[in-house]
Amino acid sequence: MCPEMPIDVVELIAIHRGIQIALSNGVQYINIDTDSRDAVNHLFSPPSTCPLLVRNCVLEIHTMLAHFKSWNCKHVFRETNRVADYLSKFAGTNELVLDPLQFPFELSRIIAEDARGDLYLRLKSVSMSR
């Protein structure tokens, strides 16, 4: 059984792996969207200022990002990060690399909605107590 890790660590590991895959496929421009504000903050900070638990990962990410002609990283709300949510459920605990020509229908639909700029409703939950 794997030890539990903080979500920002898991997000950074996923970003690290995604960058590795992009580089191995010759990608020159990359946009990184994550619903983890902490991960974004770590990536825009000098690795020496990051917590020890993520410092090496952030340093490796910075080194890999230097190979791209251009890169960007931004925070997105979980509701608008549906592709990542879909893929995390689709892959389970296994690593997954998909060919864009063979995407499952549901994934293609989500990507098309995002490309069209479809709007998503973000609801704030309110608890009522008596």
PDB file of C-alpha atoms in Angstrom, residues 41-116:
ATOM      1  CA  ASN A  41       2.728  28.795  -6.154  1.00  0.00           C
ATOM      2  CA  HIS A  42       5.527  26.222  -5.844  1.00  0.00           C
ATOM      3  CA  LEU A  43       6.224  26.335  -9.597  1.00  0.00           C
ATOM      4  CA  PHE A  44       6.562  30.124  -9.572  1.00  0.00           C
ATOM      5  CA  SER A  45       8.848  30.075  -6.523  1.00  0.00           C
ATOM      6  CA  PRO A  46      12.559  29.387  -6.302  1.00  0.00           C
ATOM      7  CA  PRO A  47      12.911  25.698  -5.341  1.00  0.00           C
ATOM      8  CA  SER A  48      14.986  26.691  -2.297  1.00  0.00           C
ATOM      9  CA  THR A  49      11.909  28.397  -0.803  1.00  0.00           C
ATOM     10  CA  CYS A  50       9.633  25.363  -1.290  1.00  0.00           C
ATOM     11  CA  PRO A  51       8.914  22.856   1.484  1.00  0.00           C
ATOM     12  CA  LEU A  52      11.470  20.042   1.649  1.00  0.00           C
ATOM     13  CA  LEU A  53       8.854  17.494   0.624  1.00  0.00           C
ATOM     14  CA  VAL A  54       8.448  19.091  -2.833  1.00  0.00           C
ATOM     15  CA  ARG A  55      11.771  20.863  -3.321  1.00  0.00           C
ATOM     16  CA  ASN A  56      13.458  18.247  -5.548  1.00  0.00           C
ATOM     17  CA  CYS A  57      10.327  17.767  -7.650  1.00  0.00           C
ATOM     18  CA  VAL A  58      10.009  21.534  -8.206  1.00  0.00           C
ATOM     19  CA  LEU A  59      13.702  21.767  -9.093  1.00  0.00           C
ATOM     20  CA  GLU A  60      13.331  18.964 -11.661  1.00  0.00           C
ATOM     21  CA  ILE A  61      10.207  20.619 -13.100  1.00  0.00           C
ATOM     22  CA  HIS A  62      12.066  23.941 -13.456  1.00  0.00           C
ATOM     23  CA  THR A  63      14.920  22.131 -15.234  1.00  0.00           C
ATOM     24  CA  MET A  64      12.510  20.430 -17.655  1.00  0.00           C
ATOM     25  CA  LEU A  65      10.529  23.625 -18.317  1.00  0.00           C
ATOM     26  CA  ALA A  66      13.730  25.280 -19.541  1.00  0.00           C
ATOM     27  CA  HIS A  67      13.606  22.920 -22.562  1.00  0.00           C
ATOM     28  CA  PHE A  68      10.321  24.397 -23.846  1.00  0.00           C
ATOM     29  CA  LYS A  69      10.189  27.410 -26.158  1.00  0.00           C
ATOM     30  CA  SER A  70       7.297  28.662 -24.043  1.00  0.00           C
ATOM     31  CA  TRP A  71       5.380  27.450 -21.007  1.00  0.00           C
ATOM     32  CA  ASN A  72       2.606  28.680 -18.779  1.00  0.00           C
ATOM     33  CA  CYS A  73       1.090  27.403 -15.564  1.00  0.00           C
ATOM     34  CA  LYS A  74      -2.144  28.622 -14.029  1.00  0.00           C
ATOM     35  CA  HIS A  75      -4.710  27.723 -11.424  1.00  0.00           C
ATOM     36  CA  VAL A  76      -8.115  26.635 -12.658  1.00  0.00           C
ATOM     37  CA  PHE A  77     -11.183  25.821 -10.619  1.00  0.00           C
ATOM     38  CA  ARG A  78     -11.822  22.122 -10.172  1.00  0.00           C
ATOM     39  CA  GLU A  79     -15.115  22.434 -12.060  1.00  0.00           C
ATOM     40  CA  THR A  80     -13.287  23.628 -15.175  1.00  0.00           C
ATOM     41  CA  ASN A  81     -10.588  20.984 -14.925  1.00  0.00           C
ATOM     42  CA  ARG A  82     -12.914  18.232 -16.108  1.00  0.00           C
ATOM     43  CA  VAL A  83     -10.416  16.589 -18.456  1.00  0.00           C
ATOM     44  CA  ALA A  84      -7.987  15.963 -15.590  1.00  0.00           C
ATOM     45  CA  ASP A  85     -10.840  14.730 -13.411  1.00  0.00           C
ATOM     46  CA  TYR A  86     -11.998  12.357 -16.159  1.00  0.00           C
ATOM     47  CA  LEU A  87      -8.477  11.046 -16.789  1.00  0.00           C
ATOM     48  CA  SER A  88      -7.780  10.471 -13.093  1.00  0.00           C
ATOM     49  CA  LYS A  89     -10.883   8.283 -12.846  1.00  0.00           C
ATOM     50  CA  PHE A  90     -10.196   6.617 -16.198  1.00  0.00           C
ATOM     51  CA  ALA A  91      -6.615   5.657 -15.357  1.00  0.00           C
ATOM     52  CA  GLY A  92      -7.138   4.731 -11.738  1.00  0.00           C
ATOM     53  CA  THR A  93      -3.723   4.108 -10.218  1.00  0.00           C
ATOM     54  CA  ASN A  94      -2.041   3.117 -13.491  1.00  0.00           C
ATOM     55  CA  GLU A  95      -0.048   5.431 -15.733  1.00  0.00           C
ATOM     56  CA  LEU A  96      -1.987   6.324 -18.849  1.00  0.00           C
ATOM     57  CA  VAL A  97      -0.842   7.736 -22.176  1.00  0.00           C
ATOM     58  CA  LEU A  98      -3.562   8.224 -24.798  1.00  0.00           C
ATOM     59  CA  ASP A  99      -3.306   8.872 -28.521  1.00  0.00           C
ATOM     60  CA  PRO A 100      -5.507  11.910 -29.348  1.00  0.00           C
ATOM     61  CA  LEU A 101      -6.850  10.005 -32.361  1.00  0.00           C
ATOM     62  CA  GLN A 102      -8.152   7.296 -30.036  1.00  0.00           C
ATOM     63  CA  PHE A 103      -9.684   9.349 -27.210  1.00  0.00           C
ATOM     64  CA  PRO A 104     -12.829   7.863 -25.649  1.00  0.00           C
ATOM     65  CA  PHE A 105     -16.017   9.631 -26.780  1.00  0.00           C
ATOM     66  CA  GLU A 106     -16.673  11.210 -23.363  1.00  0.00           C
ATOM     67  CA  LEU A 107     -13.167  12.695 -23.240  1.00  0.00           C
ATOM     68  CA  SER A 108     -13.514  14.079 -26.780  1.00  0.00           C
ATOM     69  CA  ARG A 109     -16.834  15.663 -25.782  1.00  0.00           C
ATOM     70  CA  ILE A 110     -15.332  17.364 -22.725  1.00  0.00           C
ATOM     71  CA  ILE A 111     -12.413  18.693 -24.790  1.00  0.00           C
ATOM     72  CA  ALA A 112     -14.800  20.011 -27.475  1.00  0.00           C
ATOM     73  CA  GLU A 113     -16.883  21.809 -24.816  1.00  0.00           C
ATOM     74  CA  ASP A 114     -13.738  23.383 -23.372  1.00  0.00           C
ATOM     75  CA  ALA A 115     -12.561  24.442 -26.864  1.00  0.00           C
ATOM     76  CA  ARG A 116     -15.945  26.102 -27.510  1.00  0.00           C
TER      77      ARG A 116
END
